[in-house]
Short mmCIF file of C-alpha atoms in Angstrom, two decimals:
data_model
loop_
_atom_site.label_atom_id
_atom_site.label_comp_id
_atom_site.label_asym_id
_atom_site.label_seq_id
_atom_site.Cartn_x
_atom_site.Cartn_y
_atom_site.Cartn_z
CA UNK I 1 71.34 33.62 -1.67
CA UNK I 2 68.47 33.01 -3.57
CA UNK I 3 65.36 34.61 -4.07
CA UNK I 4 63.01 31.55 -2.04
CA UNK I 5 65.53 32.14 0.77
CA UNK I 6 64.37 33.15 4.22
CA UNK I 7 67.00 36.10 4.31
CA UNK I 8 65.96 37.22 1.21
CA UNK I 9 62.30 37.58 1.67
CA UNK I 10 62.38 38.84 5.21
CA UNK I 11 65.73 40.61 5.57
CA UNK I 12 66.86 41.90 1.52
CA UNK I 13 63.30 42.36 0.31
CA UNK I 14 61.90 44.76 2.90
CA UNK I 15 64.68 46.66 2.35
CA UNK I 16 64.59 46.73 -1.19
CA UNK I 17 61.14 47.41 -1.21
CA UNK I 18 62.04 50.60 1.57
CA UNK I 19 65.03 51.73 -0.90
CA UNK I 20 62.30 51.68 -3.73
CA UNK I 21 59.67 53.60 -1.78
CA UNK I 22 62.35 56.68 -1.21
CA UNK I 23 63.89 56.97 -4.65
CA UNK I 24 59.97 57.58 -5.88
CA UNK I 25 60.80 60.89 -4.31
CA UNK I 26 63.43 61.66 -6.11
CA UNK I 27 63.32 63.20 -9.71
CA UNK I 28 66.29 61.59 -10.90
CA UNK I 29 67.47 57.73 -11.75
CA UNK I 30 70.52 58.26 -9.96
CA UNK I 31 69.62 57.69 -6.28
CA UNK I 32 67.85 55.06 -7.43
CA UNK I 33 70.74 53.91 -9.79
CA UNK I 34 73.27 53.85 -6.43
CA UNK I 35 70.94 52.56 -4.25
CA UNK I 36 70.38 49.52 -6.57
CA UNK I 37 74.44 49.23 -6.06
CA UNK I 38 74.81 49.15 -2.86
CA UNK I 39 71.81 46.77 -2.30
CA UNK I 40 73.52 44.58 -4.89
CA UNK I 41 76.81 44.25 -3.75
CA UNK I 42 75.46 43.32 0.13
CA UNK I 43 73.33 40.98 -1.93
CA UNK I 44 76.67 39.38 -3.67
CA UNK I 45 78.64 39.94 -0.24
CA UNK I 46 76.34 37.73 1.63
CA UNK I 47 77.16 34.55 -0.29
CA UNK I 48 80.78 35.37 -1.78
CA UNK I 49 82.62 37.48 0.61
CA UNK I 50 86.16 38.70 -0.60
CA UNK I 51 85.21 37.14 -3.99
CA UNK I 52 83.19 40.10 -4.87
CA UNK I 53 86.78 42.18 -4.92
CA UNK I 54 86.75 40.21 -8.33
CA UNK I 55 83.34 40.89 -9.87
CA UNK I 56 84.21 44.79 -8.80
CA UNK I 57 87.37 44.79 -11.31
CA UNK I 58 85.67 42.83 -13.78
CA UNK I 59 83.43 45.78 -14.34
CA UNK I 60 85.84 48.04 -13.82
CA UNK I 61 87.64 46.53 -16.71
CA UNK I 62 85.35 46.37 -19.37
CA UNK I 63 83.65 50.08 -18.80
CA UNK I 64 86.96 51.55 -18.90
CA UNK I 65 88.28 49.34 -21.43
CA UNK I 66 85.63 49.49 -23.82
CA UNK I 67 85.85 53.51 -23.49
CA UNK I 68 89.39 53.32 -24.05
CA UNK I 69 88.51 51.00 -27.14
CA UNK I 70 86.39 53.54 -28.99
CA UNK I 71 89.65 56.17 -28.48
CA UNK I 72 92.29 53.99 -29.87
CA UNK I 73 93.19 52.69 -33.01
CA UNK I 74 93.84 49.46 -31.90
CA UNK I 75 90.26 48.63 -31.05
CA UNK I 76 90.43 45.56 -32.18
CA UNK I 77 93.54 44.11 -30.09
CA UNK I 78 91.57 45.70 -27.38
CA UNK I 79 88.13 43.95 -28.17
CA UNK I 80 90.20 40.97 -28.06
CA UNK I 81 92.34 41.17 -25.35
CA UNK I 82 88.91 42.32 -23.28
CA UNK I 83 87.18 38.92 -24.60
CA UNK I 84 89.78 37.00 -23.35
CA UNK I 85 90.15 38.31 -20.40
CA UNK I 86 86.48 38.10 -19.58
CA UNK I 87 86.92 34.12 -20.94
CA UNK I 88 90.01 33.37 -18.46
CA UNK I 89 87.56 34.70 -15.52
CA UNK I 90 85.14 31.87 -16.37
CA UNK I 91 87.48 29.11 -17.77
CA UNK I 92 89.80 29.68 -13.83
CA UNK I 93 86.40 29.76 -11.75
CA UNK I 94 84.58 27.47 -13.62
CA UNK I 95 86.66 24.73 -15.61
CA UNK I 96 90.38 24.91 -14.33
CA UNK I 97 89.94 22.26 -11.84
CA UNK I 98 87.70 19.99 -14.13
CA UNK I 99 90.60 20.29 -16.98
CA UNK I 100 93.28 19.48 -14.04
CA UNK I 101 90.57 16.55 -12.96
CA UNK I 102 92.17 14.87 -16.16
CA UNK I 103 95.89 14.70 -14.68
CA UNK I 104 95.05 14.35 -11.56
CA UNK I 105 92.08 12.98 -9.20
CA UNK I 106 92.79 15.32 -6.30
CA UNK I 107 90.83 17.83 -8.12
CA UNK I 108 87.96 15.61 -8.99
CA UNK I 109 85.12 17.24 -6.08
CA UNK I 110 86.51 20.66 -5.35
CA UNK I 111 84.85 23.17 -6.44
CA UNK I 112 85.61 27.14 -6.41
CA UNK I 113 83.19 28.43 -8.74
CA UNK I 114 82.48 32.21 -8.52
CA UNK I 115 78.74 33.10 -8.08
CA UNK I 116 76.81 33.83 -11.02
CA UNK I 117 80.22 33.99 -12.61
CA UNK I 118 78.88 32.42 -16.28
CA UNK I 119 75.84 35.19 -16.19
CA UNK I 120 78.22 38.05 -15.56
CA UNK I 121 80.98 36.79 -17.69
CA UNK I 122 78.42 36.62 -20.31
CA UNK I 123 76.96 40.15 -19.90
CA UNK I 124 80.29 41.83 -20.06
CA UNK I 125 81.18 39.72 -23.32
CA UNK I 126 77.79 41.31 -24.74
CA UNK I 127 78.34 44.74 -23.40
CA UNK I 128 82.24 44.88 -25.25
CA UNK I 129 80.91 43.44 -28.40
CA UNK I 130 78.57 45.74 -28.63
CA UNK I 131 80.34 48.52 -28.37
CA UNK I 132 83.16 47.04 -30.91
CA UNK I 133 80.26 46.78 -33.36
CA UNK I 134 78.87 49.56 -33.57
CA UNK I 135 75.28 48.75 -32.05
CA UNK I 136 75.56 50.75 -28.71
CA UNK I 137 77.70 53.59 -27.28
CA UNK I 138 79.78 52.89 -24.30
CA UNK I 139 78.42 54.05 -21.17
CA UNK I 140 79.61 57.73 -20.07
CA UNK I 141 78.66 57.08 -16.37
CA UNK I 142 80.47 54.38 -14.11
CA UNK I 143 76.86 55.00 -12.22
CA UNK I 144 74.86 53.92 -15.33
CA UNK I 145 77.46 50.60 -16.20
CA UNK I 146 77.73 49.14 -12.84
CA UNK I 147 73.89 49.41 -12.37
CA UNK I 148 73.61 47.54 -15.30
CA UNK I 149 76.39 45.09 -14.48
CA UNK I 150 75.74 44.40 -10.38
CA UNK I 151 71.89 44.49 -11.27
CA UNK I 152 71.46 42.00 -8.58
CA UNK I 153 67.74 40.58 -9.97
CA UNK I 154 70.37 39.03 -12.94
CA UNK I 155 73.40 38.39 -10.97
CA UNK I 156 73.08 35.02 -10.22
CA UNK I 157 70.74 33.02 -12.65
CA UNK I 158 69.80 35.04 -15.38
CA UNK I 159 68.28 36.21 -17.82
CA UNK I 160 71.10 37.37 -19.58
CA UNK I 161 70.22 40.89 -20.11
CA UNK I 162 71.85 43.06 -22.62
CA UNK I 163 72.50 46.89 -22.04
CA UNK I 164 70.81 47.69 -25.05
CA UNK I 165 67.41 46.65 -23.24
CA UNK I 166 67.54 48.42 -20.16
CA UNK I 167 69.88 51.59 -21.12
CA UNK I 168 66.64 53.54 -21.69
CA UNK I 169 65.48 52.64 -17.98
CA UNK I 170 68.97 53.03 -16.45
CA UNK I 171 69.15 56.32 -17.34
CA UNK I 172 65.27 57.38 -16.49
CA UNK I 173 63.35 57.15 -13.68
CA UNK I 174 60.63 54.90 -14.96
CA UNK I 175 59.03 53.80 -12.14
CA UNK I 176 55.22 53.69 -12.08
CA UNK I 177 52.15 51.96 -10.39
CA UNK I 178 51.38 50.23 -13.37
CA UNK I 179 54.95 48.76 -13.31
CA UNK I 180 55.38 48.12 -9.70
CA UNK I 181 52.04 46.24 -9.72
CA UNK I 182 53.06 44.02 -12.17
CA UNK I 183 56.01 43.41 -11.07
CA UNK I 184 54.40 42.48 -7.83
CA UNK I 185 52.29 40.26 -9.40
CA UNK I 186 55.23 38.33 -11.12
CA UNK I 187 57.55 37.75 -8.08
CA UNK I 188 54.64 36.08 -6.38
CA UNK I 189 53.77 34.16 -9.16
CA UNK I 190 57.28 32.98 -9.67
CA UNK I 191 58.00 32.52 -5.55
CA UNK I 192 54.94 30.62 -5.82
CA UNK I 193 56.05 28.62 -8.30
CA UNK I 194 59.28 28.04 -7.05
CA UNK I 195 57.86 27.13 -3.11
CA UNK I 196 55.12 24.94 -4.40
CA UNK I 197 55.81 23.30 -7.39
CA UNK I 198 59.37 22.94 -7.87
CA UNK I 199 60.22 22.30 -3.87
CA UNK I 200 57.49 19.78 -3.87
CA UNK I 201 58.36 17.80 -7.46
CA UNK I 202 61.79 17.82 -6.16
CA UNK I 203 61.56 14.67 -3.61
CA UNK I 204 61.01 12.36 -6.88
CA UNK I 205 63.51 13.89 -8.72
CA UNK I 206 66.13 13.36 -6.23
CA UNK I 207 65.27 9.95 -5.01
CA UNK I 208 65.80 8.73 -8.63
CA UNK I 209 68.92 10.27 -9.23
CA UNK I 210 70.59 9.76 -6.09
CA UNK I 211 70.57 6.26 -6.10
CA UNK I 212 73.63 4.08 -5.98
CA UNK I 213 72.41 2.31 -9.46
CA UNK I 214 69.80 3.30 -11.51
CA UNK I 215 69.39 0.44 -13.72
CA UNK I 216 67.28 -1.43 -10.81
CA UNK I 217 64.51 1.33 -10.97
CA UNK I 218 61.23 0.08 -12.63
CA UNK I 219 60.27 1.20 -16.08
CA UNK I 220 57.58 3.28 -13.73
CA UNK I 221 59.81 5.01 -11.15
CA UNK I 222 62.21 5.64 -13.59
CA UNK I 223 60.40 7.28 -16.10
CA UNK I 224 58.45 9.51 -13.37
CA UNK I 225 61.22 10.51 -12.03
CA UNK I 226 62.92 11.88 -15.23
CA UNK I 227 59.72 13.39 -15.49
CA UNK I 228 59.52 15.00 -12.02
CA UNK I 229 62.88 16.47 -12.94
CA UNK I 230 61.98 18.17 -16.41
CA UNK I 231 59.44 19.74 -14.18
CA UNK I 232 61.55 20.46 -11.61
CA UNK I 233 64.12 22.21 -13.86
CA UNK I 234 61.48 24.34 -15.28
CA UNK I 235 59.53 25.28 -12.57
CA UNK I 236 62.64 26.25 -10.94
CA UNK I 237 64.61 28.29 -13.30
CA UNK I 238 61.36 29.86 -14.86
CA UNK I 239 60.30 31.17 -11.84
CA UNK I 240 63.88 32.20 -10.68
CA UNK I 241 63.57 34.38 -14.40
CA UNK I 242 59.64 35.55 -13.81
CA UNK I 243 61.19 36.52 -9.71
CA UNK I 244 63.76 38.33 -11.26
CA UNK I 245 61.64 39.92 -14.08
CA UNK I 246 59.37 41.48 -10.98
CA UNK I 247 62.12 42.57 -8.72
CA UNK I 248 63.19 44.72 -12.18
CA UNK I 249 60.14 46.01 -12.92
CA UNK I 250 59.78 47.22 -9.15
CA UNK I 251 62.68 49.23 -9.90
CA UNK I 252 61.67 50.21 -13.16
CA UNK I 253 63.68 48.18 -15.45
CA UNK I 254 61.94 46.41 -18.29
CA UNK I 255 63.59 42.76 -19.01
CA UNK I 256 62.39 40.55 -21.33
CA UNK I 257 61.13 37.18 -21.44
CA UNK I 258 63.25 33.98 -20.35
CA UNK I 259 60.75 31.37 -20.70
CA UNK I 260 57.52 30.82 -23.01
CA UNK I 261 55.76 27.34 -22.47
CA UNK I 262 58.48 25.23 -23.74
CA UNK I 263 56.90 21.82 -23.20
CA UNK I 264 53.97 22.73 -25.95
CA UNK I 265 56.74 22.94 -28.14
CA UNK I 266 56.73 19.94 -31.56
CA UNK I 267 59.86 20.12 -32.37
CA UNK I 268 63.32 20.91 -30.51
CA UNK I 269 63.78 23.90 -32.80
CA UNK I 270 60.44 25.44 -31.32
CA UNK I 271 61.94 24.23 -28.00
CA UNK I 272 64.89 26.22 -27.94
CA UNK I 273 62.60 29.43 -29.09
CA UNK I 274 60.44 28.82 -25.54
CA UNK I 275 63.12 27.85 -23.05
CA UNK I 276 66.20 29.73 -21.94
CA UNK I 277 65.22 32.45 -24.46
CA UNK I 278 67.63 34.98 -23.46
CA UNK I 279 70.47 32.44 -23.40
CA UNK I 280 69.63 31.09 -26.88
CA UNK I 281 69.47 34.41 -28.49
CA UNK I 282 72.93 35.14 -26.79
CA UNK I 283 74.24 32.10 -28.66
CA UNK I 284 72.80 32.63 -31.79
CA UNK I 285 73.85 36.75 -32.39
CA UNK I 286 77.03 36.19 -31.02
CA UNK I 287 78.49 32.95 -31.49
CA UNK I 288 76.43 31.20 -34.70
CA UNK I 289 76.06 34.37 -36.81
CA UNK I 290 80.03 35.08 -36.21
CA UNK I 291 80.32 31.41 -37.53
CA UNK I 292 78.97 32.49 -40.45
CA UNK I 293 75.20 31.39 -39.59
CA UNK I 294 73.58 29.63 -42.64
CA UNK I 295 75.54 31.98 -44.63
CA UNK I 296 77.76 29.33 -46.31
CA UNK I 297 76.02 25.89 -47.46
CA UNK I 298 74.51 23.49 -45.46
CA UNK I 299 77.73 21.75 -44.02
CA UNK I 300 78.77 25.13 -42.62
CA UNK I 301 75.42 25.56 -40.78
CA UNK I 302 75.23 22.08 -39.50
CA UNK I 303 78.71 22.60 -38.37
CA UNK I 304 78.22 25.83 -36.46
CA UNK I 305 74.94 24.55 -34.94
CA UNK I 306 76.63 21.69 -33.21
CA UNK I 307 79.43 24.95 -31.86
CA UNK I 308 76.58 26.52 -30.60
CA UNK I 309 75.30 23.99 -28.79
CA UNK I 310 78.20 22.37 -27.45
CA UNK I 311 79.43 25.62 -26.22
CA UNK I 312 75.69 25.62 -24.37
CA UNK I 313 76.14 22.48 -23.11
CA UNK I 314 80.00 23.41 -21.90
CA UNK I 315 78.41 26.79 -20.34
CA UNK I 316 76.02 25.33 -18.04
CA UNK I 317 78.71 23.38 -16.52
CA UNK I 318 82.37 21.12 -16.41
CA UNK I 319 81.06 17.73 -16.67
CA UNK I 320 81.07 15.49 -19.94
CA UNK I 321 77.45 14.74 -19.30
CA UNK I 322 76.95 18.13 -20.31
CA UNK I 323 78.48 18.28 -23.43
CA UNK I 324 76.52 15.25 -24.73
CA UNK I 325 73.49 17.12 -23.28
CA UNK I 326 74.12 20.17 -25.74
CA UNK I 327 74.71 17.87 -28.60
CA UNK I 328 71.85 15.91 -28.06
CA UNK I 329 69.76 18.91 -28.85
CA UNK I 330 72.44 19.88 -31.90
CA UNK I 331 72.10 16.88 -33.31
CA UNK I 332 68.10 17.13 -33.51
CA UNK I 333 68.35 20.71 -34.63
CA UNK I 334 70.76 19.55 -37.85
CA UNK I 335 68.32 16.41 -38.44
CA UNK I 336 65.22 18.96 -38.24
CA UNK I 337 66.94 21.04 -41.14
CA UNK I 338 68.21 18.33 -43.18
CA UNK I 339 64.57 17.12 -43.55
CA UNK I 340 63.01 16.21 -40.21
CA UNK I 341 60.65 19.02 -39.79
CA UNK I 342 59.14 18.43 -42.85
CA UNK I 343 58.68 14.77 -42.10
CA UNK I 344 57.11 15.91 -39.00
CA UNK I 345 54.97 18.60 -40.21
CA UNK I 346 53.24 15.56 -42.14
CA UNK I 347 52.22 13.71 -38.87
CA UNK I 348 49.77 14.69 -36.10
CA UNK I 349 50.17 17.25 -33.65
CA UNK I 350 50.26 14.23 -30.89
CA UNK I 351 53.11 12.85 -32.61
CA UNK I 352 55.15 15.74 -32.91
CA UNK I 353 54.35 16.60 -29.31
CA UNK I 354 55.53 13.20 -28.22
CA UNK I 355 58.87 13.19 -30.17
CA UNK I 356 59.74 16.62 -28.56
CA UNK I 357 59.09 15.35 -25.45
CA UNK I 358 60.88 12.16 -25.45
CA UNK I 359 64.16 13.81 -26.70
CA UNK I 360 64.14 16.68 -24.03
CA UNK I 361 63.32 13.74 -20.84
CA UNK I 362 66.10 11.88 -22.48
CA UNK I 363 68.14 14.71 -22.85
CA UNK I 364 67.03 16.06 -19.37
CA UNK I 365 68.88 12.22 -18.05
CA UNK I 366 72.36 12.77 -19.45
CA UNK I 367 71.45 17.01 -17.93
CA UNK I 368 71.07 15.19 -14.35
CA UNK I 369 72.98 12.48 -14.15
CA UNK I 370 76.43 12.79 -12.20
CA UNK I 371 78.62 10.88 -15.14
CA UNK I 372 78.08 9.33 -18.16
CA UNK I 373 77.80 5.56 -16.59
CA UNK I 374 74.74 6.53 -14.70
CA UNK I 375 73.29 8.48 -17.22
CA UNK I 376 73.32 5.67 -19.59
CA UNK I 377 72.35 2.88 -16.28
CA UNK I 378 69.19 5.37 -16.39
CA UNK I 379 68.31 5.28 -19.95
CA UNK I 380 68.28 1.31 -19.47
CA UNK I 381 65.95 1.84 -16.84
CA UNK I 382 63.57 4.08 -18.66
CA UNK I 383 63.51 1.45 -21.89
CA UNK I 384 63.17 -1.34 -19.69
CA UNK I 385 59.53 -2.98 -20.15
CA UNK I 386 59.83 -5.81 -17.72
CA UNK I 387 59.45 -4.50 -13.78
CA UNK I 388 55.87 -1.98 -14.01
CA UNK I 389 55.77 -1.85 -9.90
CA UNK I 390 56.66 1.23 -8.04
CA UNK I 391 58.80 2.46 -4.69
CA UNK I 392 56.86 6.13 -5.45
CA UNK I 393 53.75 5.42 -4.19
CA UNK I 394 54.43 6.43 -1.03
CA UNK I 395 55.35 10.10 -2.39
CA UNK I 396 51.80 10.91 -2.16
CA UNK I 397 52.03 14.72 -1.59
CA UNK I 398 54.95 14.90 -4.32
CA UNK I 399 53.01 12.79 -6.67
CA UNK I 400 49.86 15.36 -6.59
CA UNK I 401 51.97 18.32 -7.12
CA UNK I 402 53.73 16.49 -9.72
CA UNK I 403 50.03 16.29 -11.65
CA UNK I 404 49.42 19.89 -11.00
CA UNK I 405 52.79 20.83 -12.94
CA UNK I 406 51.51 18.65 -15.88
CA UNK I 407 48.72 20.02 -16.13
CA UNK I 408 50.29 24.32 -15.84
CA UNK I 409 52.48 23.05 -18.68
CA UNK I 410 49.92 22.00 -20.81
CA UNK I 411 46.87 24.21 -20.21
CA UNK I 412 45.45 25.75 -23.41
CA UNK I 413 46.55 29.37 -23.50
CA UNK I 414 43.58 31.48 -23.13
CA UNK I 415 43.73 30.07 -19.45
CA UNK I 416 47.34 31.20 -18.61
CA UNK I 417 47.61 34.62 -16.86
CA UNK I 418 51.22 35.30 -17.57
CA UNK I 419 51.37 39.51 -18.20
CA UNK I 420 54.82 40.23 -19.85
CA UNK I 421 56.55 44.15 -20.01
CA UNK I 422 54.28 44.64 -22.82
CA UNK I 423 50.78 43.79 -21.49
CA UNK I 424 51.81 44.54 -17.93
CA UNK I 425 48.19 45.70 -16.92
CA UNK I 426 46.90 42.36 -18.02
CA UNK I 427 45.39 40.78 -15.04
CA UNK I 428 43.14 42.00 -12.31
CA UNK I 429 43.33 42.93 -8.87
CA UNK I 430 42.25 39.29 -7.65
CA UNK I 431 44.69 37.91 -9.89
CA UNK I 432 46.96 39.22 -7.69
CA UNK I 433 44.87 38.97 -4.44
CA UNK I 434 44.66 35.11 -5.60
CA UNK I 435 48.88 34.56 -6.33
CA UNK I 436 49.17 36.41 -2.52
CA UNK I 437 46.79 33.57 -0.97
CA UNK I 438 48.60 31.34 -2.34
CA UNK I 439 52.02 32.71 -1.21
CA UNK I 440 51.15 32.59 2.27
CA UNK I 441 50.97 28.70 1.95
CA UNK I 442 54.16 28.93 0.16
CA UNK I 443 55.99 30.45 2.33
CA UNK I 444 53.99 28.14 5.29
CA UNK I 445 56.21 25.28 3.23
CA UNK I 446 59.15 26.91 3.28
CA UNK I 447 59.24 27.49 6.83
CA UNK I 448 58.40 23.65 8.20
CA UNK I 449 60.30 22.34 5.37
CA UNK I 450 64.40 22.56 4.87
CA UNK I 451 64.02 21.67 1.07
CA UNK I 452 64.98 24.91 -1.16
CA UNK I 453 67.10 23.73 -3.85
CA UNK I 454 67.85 25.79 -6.66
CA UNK I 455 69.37 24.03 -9.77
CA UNK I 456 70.90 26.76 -11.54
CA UNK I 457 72.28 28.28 -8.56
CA UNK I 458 75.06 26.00 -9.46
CA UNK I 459 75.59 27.24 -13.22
#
């Protein structure tokens, strides 16, 4: 279930909202803390069923194996036997059949992968190494951990939240108007997002990727449809993130930030600051600095940035396309710090902006291609300079909404009204009026349309 779903916002949301309402009565977190357990598993139930037997002893696992780790002086066969544990939860839901796709092609379009499995996997590898290090206590409660670890606003897409952040709020009752409004105000905005923009850009995206052979496209349709996905992508996962950022604070739970204007970005370093930040933060304290970081010459860095990223490219799913996705972006990370950047800090801004943006659309191909061959059919399209007609003109209402995402990407700043946890009273009471208009007519769509894809529902 996702959060743009019809059962969602007329079934799971009222009651959520109900739930809220009577633990503001309450002068401790733990009502609160159960009720967001039991409103997280029926989430979880609705789409998985018995599978949710398996995220229950996952959690069980690591909070009573990482308290058992801190007691016994084998910690560290513990820590490791934890981590792999956690690891052969993803690699059976997520990449057994793909490595078995290699022996066999019975294998080749089944598909048992576990709900949200690579977000939870990846919050109880944070939670144990943690703990190992140093850096947090392990939970006392069971109440406190599996609050943290159901959390359903997380579950399934992200961000990847670390206990660290929220332990403060998990074990207070932080609620407040000031908090509640905002987080108000940033569901809407993301369901808004989501229902509007990404729904709408969504018809071009798919029309030029489901096609039997891409290489016929124009050099037009071709290159707006790579574009129509980049939006897509963002204006689907970012508002997924800013929905799920809301539904925390409602509940008092501060996360951070998952997204920051990527596409302004000039370089793919900068890029990887802006988008996916909790995932790229992740990667970087607990895979690249246990590489060794840029601790050990440049060869070693380069080395363990191309680890990093294809173990991001890897994580977001089994396909090869994927892994050349991830090392796409590691290979212009290494050329920025071998002596890119400073090429490109000697060029216009324009420039700069234009060679991050033509690696991430090419990137974005290989992202959203099914295999290799069409990714590469695509690219021939896109560099093609001979066909300038166009099968998209016909996509008027797509097209327009398509311009309206261009231009939210690139607005100057002082016109984007995005309040975060730490300026959560910035914006006024017709912001929100406004972003509540506009809902209505996103919700209108959703209910005469049957278009509600959600792209990393599948990661």
């Amino acid at each position: 279930m996702v959060f743009s779903s019809l059962p969602f916002l007329f079934l799971i949301f009222p009651v959520f909202l109900l739930g809220l309402l009577a633990c503001t009565f309450c002068n401790s977190p733990k009502p609160r803390n159960i009720f967001i357990i039991v409103i997280s598993l029926f989430f979880y139930l609705w789409e998985e069923s018995t599978d949710i037997l398996i995220l229950i002893a996952i959690c069980l696992i690591n909070y009573y194996g990482t308290i058992f780790l801190t007691k016994c002086k084998y910690s560290k066969k513990i820590f490791a036997g934890l981590i792999f544990v956690n690891l052969s939860v993803l690699f059976a839901f997520k990449y057994s059949l793909w490595c078995l796709s290699f022996f066999t092609d019975s294998f080749l379009h089944k598909n048992i992968m576990l709900l949200g499995i690579s977000f939870f996997v990846f919050h109880a590898v944070s939670y144990v190494t943690d703990v190992y290090t140093k850096k947090i206590a392990p939970c006392k409660s069971l109440t406190q951990f599996q609050t943290y670890f159901y959390m359903f606003p997380h579950l399934v897409a992200g961000p990847i939240v670390r206990f660290a952040q929220i332990k403060d709020d998990i074990s207070s009752l932080n609620m407040s108007r000031e908090l509640f409004s905002f987080g108000v105000y940033r569901f809407l905005l993301g369901l808004n997002k989501k229902l509007i923009l990404a729904n709408s850009i969504s018809v071009i995206a798919d029309y030029t990727f489901t096609a039997n052979n891409p290489a016929v496209f124009s050099f037009v349709d071709a290159w707006l449809g790579i574009i129509a996905y980049a939006l897509q992508i963002y204006f689907d996962f970012s508002a997924y993130s800013d929905m799920a950022i809301g539904l925390a604070a409602m509940a008092g739970f501060r996360f951070e930030e998952n997204f920051s204007r990527p596409y302004i970005s000039t370089s793919i370093r900068e890029f990887w600051r802006r988008w996916h930040i909790s995932l790229s933060t992740w990667l970087r304290d607990y895979i690249y600095i246990n590489c060794g970081g840029s601790r050990h010459g440049n060869a070693k860095t380069y080395r363990n940035l191309l680890i990093v990223f294809l173990l991001c490219g890897i994580w977001h799913g089994a396909n090869f396309t994927f892994i050349v996705w991830g090392l796409w972006h590691g290979l212009f990370i290494c050329l920025e710090r071998i002596g890119l950047s400073n090429i490109l800090e000697k060029l216009p801004k324009f420039i700069r902006h234009t060679y991050l943006l033509l690696i991430v659309l090419i990137g974005w191909v290989f992202f959203r291609a099914e295999n290799i061959t069409y990714a590469l059919n695509y690219l021939s399209a896109l560099f093609t300079f001979d066909n300038f007609s166009t099968d998209l003109s016909a996509q008027h209402f797509s097209l327009f909404f398509m311009l309206g995402g261009i231009i939210i990407c690139f607005l100057p700043q002082r016109f984007v009204i995005v309040p975060t946890i730490h300026t959560a009273t910035a914006f006024k009471s017709y912001h929100l009026l406004f972003q509540f208009i506009l809902n209505c007519f996103a919700v209108c769509l959703l209910l005469t349309s049957s278009r509600n894809p959600f792209i990393y529902f599948n990661f």
